[in-house]
Short mmCIF file of N, CA and C and ligand atoms in Angstrom, two decimals:
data_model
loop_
_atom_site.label_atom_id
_atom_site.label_comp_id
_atom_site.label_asym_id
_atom_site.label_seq_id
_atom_site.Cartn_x
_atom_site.Cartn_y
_atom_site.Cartn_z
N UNK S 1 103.87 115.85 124.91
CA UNK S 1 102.95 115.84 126.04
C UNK S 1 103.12 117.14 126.85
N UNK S 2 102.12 117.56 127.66
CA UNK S 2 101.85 118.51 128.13
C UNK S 2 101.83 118.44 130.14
N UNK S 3 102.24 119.09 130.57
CA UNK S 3 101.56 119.26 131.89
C UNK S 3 100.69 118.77 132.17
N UNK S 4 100.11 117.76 133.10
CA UNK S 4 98.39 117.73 133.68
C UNK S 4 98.24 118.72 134.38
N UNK S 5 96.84 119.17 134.05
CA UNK S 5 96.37 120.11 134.98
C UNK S 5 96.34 119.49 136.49
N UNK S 6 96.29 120.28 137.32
CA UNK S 6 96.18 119.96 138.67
C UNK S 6 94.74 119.06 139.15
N UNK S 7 94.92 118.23 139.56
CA UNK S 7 93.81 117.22 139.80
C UNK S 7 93.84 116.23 139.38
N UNK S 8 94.32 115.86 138.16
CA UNK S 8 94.45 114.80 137.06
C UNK S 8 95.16 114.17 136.48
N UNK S 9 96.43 114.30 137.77
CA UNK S 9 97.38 113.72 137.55
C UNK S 9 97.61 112.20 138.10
N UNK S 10 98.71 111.41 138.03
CA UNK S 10 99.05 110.21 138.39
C UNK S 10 98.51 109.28 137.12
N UNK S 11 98.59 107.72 137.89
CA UNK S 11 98.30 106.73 136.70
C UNK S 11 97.16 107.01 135.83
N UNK S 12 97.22 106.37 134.64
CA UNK S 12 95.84 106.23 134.20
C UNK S 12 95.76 107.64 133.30
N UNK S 13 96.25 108.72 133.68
CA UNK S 13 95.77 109.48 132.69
C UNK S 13 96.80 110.18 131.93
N UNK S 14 96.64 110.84 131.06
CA UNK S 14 97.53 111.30 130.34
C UNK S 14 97.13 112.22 129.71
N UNK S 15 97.94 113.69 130.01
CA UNK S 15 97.42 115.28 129.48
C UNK S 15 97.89 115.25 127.86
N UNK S 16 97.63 116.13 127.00
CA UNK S 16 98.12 116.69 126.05
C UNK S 16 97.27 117.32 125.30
N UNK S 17 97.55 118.03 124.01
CA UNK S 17 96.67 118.86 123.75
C UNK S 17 96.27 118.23 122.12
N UNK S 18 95.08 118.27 121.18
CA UNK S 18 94.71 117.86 120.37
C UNK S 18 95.48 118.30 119.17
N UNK S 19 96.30 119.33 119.06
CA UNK S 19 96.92 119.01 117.97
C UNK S 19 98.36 118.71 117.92
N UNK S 20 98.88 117.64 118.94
CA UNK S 20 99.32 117.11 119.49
C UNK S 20 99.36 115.47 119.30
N UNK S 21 97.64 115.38 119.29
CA UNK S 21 97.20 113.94 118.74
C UNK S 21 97.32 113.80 117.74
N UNK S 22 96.85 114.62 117.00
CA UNK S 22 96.28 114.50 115.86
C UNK S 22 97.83 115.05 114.61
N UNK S 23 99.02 115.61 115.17
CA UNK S 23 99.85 115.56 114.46
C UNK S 23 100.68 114.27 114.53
N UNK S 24 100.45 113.34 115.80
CA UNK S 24 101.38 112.24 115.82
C UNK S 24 100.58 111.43 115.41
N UNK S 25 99.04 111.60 114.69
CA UNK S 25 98.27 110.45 114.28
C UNK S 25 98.82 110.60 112.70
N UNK S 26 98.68 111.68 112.10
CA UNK S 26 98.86 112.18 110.88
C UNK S 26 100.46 111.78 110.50
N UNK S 27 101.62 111.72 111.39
CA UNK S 27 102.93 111.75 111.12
C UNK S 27 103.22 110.56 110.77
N UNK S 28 102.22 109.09 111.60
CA UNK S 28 102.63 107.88 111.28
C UNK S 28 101.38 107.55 110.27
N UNK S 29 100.91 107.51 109.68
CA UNK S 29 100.26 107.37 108.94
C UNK S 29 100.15 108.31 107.44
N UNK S 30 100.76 108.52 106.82
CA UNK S 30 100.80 109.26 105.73
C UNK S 30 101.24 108.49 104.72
N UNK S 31 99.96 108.99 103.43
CA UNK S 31 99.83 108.19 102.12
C UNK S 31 100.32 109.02 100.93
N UNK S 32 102.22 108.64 100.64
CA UNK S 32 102.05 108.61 99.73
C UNK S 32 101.77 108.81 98.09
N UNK S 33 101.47 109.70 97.50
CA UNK S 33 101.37 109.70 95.94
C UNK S 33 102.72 109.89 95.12
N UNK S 34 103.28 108.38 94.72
CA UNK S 34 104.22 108.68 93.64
C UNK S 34 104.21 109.22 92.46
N UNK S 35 104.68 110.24 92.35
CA UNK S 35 104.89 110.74 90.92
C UNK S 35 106.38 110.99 90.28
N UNK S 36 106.48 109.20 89.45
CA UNK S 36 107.74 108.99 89.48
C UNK S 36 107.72 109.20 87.54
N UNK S 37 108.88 110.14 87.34
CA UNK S 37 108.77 110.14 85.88
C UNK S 37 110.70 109.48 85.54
N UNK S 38 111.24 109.09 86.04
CA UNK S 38 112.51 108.70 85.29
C UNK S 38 113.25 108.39 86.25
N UNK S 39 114.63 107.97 86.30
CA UNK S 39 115.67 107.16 87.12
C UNK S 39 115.14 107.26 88.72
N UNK S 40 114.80 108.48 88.97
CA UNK S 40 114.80 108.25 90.41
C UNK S 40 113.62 107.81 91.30
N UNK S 41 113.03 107.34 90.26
CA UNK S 41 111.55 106.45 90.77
C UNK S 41 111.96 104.89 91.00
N UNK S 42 113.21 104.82 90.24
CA UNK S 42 113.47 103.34 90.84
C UNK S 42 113.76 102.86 92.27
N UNK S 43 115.04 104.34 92.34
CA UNK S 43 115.55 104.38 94.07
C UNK S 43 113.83 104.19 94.77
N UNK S 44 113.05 105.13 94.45
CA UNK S 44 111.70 104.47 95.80
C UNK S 44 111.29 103.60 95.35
N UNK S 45 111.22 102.74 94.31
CA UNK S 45 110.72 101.28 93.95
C UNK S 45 111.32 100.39 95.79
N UNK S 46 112.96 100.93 95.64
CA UNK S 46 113.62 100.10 96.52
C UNK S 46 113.84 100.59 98.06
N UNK S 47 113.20 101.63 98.12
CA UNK S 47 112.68 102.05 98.83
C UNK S 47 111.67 101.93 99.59
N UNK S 48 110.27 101.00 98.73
CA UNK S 48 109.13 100.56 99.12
C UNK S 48 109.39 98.87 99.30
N UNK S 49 110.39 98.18 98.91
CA UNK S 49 110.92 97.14 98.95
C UNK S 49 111.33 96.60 100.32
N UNK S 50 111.37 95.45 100.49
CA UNK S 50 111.77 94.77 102.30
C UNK S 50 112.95 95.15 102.81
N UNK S 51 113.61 95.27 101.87
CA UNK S 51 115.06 95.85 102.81
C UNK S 51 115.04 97.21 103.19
N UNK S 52 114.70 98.60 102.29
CA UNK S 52 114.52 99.40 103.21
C UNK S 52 113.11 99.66 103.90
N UNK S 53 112.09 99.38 102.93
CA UNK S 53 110.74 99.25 103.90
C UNK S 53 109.99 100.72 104.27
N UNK S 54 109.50 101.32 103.68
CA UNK S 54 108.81 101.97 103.92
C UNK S 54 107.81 102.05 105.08
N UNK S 55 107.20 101.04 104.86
CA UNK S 55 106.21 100.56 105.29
C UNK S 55 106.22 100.63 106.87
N UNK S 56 107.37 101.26 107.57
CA UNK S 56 107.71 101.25 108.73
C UNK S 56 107.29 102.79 109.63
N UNK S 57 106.51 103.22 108.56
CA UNK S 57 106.28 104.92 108.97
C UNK S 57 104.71 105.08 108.80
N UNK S 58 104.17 103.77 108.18
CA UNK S 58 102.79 103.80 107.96
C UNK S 58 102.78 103.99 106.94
N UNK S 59 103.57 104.28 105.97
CA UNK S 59 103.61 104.97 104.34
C UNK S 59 103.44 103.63 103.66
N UNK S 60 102.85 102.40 103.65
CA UNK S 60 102.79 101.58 102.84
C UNK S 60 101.80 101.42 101.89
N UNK S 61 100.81 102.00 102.35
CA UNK S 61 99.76 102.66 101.09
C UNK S 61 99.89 103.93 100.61
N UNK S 62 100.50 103.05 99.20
CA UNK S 62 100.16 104.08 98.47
C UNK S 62 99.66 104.32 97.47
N UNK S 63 98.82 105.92 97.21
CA UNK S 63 97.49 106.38 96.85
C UNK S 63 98.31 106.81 95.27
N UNK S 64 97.30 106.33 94.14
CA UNK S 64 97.36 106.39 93.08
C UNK S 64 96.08 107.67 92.58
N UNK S 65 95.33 108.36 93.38
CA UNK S 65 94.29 108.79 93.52
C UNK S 65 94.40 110.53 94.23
N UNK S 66 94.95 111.18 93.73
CA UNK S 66 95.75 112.71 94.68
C UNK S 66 94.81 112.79 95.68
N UNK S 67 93.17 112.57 95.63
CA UNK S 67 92.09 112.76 96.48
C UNK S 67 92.44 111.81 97.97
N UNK S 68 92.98 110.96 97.88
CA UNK S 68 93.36 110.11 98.82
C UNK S 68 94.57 109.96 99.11
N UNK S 69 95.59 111.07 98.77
CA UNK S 69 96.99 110.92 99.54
C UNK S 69 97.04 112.47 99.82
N UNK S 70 98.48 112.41 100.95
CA UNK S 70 99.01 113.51 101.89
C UNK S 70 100.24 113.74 101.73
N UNK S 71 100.90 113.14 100.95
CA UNK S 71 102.52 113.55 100.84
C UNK S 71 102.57 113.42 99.04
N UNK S 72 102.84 114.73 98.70
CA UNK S 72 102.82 114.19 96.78
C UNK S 72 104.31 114.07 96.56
N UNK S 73 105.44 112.98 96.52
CA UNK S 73 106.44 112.80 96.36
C UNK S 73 106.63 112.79 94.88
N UNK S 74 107.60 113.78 94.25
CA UNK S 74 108.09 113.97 92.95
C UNK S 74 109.95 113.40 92.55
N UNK S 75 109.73 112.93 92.07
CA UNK S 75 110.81 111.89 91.39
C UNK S 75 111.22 111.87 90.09
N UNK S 76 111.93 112.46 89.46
CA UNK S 76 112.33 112.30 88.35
C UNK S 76 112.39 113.74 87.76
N UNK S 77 112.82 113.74 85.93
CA UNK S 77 113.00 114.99 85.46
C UNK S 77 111.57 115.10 85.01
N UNK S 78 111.25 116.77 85.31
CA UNK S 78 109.79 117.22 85.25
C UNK S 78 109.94 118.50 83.96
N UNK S 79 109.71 117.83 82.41
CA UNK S 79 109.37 118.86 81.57
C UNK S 79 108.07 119.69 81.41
N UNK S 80 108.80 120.77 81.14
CA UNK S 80 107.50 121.70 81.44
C UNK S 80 106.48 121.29 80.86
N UNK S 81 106.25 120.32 79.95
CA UNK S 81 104.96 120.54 79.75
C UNK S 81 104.57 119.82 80.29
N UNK S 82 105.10 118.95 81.46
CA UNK S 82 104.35 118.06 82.27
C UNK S 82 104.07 119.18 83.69
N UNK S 83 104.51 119.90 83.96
CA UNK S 83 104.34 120.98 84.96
C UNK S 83 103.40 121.08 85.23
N UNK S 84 102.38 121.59 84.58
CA UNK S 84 100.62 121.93 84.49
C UNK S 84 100.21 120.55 84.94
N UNK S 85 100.45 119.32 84.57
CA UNK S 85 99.49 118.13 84.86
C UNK S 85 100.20 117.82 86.38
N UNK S 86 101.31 118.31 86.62
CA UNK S 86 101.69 118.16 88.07
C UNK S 86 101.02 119.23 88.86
N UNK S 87 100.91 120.55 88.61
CA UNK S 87 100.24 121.19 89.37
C UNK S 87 98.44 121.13 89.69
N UNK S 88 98.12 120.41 88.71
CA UNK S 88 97.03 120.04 88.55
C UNK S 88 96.86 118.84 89.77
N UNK S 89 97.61 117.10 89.51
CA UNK S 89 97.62 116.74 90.78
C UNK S 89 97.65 117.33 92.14
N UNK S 90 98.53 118.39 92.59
CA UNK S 90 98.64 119.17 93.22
C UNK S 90 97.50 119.51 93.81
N UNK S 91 96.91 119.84 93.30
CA UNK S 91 95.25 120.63 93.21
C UNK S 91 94.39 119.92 93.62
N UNK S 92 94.50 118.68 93.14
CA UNK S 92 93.79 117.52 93.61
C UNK S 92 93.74 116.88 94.70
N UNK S 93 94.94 117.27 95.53
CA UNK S 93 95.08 116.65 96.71
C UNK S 93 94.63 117.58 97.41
N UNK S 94 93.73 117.07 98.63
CA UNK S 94 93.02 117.47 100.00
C UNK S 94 93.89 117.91 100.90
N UNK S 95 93.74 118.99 101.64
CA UNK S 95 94.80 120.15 102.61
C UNK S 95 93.92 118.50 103.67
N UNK S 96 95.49 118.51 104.99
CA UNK S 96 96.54 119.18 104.46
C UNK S 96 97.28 118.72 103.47
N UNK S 97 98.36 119.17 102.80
CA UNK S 97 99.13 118.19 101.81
C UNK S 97 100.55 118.59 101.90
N UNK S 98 101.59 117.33 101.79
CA UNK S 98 103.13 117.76 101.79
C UNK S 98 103.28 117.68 100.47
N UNK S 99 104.89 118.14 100.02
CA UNK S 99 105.07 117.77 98.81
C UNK S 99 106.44 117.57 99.28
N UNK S 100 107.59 116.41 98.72
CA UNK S 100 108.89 116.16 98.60
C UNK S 100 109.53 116.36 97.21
N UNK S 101 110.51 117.23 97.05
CA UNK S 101 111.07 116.91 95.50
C UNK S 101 112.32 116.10 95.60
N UNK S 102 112.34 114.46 95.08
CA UNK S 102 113.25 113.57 95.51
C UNK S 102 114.41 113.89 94.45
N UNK S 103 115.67 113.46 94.59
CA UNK S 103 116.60 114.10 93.75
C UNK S 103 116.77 115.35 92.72
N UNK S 104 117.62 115.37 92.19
CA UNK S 104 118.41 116.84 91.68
C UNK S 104 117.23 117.34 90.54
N UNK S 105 116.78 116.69 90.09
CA UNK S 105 115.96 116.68 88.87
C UNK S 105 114.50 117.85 89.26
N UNK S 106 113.96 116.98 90.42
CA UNK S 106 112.83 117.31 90.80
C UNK S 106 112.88 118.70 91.52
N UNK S 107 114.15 118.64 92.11
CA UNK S 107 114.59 119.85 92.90
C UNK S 107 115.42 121.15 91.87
N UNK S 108 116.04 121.14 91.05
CA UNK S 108 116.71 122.18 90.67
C UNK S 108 116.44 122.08 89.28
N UNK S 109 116.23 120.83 88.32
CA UNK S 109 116.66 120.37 86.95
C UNK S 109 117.42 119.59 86.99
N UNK S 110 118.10 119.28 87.66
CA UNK S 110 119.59 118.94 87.65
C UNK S 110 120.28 119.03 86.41
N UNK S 111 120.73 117.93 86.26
CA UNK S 111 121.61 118.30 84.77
C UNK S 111 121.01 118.74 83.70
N UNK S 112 119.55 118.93 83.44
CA UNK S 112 119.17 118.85 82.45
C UNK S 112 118.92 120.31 82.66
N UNK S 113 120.31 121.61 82.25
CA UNK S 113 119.40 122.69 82.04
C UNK S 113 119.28 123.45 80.31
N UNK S 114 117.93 122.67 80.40
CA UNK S 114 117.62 122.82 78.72
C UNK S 114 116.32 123.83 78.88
N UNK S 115 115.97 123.88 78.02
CA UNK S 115 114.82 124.67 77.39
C UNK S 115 113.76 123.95 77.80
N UNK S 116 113.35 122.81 77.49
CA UNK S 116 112.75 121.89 77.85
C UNK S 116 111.95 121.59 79.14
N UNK S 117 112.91 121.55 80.44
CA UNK S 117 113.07 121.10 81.35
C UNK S 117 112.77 121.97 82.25
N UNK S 118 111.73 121.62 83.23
CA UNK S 118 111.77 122.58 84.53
C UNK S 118 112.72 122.78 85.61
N UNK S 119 112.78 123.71 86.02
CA UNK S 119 114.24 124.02 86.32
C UNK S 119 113.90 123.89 88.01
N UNK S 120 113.29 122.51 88.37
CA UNK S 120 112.81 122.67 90.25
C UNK S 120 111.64 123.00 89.84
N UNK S 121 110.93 121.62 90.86
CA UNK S 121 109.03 121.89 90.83
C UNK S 121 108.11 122.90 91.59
N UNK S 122 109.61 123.29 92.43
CA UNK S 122 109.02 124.80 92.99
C UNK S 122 108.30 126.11 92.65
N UNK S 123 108.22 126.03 91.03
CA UNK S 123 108.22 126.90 89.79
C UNK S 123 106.50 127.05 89.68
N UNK S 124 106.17 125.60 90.04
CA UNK S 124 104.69 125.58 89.88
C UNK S 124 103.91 124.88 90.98
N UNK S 125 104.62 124.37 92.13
CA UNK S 125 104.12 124.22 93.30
C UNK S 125 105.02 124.22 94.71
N UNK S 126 104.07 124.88 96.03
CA UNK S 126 105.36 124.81 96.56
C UNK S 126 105.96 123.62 97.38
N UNK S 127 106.67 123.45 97.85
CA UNK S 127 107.78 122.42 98.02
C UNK S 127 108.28 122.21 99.73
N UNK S 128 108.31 121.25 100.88
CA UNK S 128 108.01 121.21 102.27
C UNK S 128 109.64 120.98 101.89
N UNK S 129 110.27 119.54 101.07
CA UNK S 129 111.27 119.02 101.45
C UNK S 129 112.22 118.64 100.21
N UNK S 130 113.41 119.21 100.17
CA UNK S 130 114.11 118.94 99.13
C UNK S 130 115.30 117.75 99.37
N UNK S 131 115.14 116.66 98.47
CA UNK S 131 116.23 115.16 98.84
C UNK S 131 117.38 115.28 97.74
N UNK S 132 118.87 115.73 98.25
CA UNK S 132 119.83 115.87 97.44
C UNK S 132 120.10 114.62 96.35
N UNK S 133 120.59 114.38 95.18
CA UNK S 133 121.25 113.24 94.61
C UNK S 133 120.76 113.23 93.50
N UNK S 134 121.56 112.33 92.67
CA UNK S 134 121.42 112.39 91.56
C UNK S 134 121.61 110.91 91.28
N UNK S 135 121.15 109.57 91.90
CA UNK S 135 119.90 109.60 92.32
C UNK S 135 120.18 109.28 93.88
N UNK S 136 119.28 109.92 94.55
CA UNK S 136 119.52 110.24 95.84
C UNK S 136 118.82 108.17 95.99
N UNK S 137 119.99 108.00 97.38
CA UNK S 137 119.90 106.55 97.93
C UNK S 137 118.47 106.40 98.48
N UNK S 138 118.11 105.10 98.90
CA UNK S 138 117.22 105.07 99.92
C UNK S 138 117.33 105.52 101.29
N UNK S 139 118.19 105.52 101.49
CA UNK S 139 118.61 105.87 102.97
C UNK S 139 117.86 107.10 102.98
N UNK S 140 118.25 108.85 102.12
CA UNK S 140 118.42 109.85 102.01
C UNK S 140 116.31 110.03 101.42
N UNK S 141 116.01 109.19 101.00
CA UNK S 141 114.34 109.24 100.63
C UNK S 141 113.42 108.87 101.73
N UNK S 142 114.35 108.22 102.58
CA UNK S 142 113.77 107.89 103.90
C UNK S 142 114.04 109.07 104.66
N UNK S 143 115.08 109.44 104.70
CA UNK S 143 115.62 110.82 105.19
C UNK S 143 114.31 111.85 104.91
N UNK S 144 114.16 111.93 103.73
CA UNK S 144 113.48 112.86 103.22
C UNK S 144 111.67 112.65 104.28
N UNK S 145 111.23 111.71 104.13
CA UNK S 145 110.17 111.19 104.52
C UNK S 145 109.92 111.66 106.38
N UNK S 146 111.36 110.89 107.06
CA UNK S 146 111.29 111.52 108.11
C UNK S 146 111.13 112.74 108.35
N UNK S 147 112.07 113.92 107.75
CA UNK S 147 111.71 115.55 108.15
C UNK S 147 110.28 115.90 107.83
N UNK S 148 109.45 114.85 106.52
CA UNK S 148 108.10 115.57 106.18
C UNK S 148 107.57 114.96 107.88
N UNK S 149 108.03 113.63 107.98
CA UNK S 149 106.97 113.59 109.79
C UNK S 149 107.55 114.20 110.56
N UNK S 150 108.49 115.20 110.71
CA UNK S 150 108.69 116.20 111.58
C UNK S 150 108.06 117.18 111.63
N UNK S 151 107.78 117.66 109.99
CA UNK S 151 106.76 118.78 109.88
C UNK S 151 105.11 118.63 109.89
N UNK S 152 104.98 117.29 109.88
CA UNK S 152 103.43 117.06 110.01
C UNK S 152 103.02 116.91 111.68
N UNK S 153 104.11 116.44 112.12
CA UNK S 153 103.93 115.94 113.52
C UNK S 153 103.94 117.44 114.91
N UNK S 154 104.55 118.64 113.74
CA UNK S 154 104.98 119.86 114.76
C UNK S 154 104.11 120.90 114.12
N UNK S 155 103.03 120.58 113.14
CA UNK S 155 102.32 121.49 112.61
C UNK S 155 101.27 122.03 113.14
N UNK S 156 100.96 123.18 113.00
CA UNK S 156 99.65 123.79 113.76
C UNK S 156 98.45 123.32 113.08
N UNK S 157 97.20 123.20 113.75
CA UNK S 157 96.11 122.65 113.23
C UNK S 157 95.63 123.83 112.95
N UNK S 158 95.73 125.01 112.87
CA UNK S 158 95.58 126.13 112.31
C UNK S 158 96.39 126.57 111.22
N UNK S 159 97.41 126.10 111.00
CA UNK S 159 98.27 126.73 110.03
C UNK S 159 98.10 127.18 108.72
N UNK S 160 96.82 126.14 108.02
CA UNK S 160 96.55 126.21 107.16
C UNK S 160 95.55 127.09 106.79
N UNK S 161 94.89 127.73 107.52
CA UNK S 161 93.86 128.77 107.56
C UNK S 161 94.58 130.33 108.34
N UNK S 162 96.36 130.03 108.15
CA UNK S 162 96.58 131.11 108.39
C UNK S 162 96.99 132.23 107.29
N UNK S 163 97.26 133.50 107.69
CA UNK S 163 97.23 134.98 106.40
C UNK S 163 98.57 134.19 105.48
N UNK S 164 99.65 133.67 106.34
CA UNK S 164 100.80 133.09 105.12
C UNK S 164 101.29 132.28 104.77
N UNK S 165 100.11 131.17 105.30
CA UNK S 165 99.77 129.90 104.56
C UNK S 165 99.13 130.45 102.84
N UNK S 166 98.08 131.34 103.22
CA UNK S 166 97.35 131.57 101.97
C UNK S 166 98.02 132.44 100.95
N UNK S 167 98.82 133.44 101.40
CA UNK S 167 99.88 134.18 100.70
C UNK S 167 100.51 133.25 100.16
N UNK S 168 101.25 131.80 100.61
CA UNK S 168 102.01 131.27 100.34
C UNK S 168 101.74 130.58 98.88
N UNK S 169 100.47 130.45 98.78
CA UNK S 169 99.81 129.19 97.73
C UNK S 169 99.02 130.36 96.78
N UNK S 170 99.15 131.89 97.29
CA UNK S 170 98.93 133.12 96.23
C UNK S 170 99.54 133.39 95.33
N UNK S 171 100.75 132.92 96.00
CA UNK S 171 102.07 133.16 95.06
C UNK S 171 102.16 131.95 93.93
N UNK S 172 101.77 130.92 93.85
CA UNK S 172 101.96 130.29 92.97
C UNK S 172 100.16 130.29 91.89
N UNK S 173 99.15 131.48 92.41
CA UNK S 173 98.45 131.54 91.98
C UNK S 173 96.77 130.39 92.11
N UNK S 174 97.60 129.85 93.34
CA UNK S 174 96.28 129.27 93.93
C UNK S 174 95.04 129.48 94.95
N UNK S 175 94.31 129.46 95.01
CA UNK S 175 93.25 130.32 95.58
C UNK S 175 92.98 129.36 97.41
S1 LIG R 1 118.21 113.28 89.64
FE1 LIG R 1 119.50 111.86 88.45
S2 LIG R 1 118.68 109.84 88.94
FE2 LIG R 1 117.11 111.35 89.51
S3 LIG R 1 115.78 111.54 87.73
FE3 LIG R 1 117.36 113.11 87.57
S4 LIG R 1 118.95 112.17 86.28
FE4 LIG R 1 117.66 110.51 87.06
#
């Protein structure tokens, strides 16, 4: 919240500025897209489950559809030749968009440094939030979830139409 301007202060009203609203509308409400390929898609199975509950951040829908989600959460080991059909989802999703890479896999390779294997999904898209583990707990995916509503909630409503926003998504060759 912001200062009231002079005049418009006391009960009843309340100053602030619109992207302000509209990042704390966006922070509790965010959908979502699992893209779970191996062990660590179970941890958010239990994750979306009553005991830890997702569902407590507004994240309880979730979008099977990239056109209709805002957070593309990656889970599991990502071989390259699945890379392209991930960056492709990617593509599919409507600005703005987060991305999380949940455990070691999604984030570095983890153990798997083969030929095979992408070595971190950073390679072919870029990346808001990285969740340590191998397989990282629920606690730590919730973890993860919170810093993305830190960054949705403190983001400029310009940001995305700025010179290194677009540099940023140049570099991985997106227009
Ligand atoms: S980080 Fe560990 S638990 Fe997660 S997908 Fe890789 S091997 Fe499985």
């Amino acid at each position: 919240m912001t200062e009231a301007p002079p005049g418009i202060e006391g009960p009843g009203f309340v100053a602030t500025s619109l992207d302000k609203v509209i990042g704390l509308a966006r922070s509790n409400s965010i959908w979502p897209l699992p893209f779970a390929t191996s062990c660590c898609g179970i941890e958010f199975m239990a994750t979306m489950g009553a005991n830890y509950d997702l569902a407590r951040f507004g994240s309880e829908r979730l979008s099977f559809s990239p056109r209709q989600a805002d957070l593309l959460m990656v889970m599991g080991t990502i071989a390259k030749k699945m890379g392209p059909v991930l960056r492709q989802v990617y593509l599919q999703m409507a600005e703005p968009r987060w991305v999380i890479a949940v455990g070691a896999c999604a984030s570095s390779g983890g153990i798997f440094d083969t030929y095979s294997v992408l070595q971190g999904i950073d390679r072919v898209i870029p990346v808001d939030v990285y969740v340590p583990g191998c397989p990282p707990r629920p606690e730590q995916i919730i973890d993860g979830v919170m810093r993305i509503q830190d960054l949705v909630k403190n983001e400029s409503l310009r940001r995305r139409n700025s010179a290194e926003y677009k540099q940023l998504l140049a570099g991985y060759g997106i227009q």
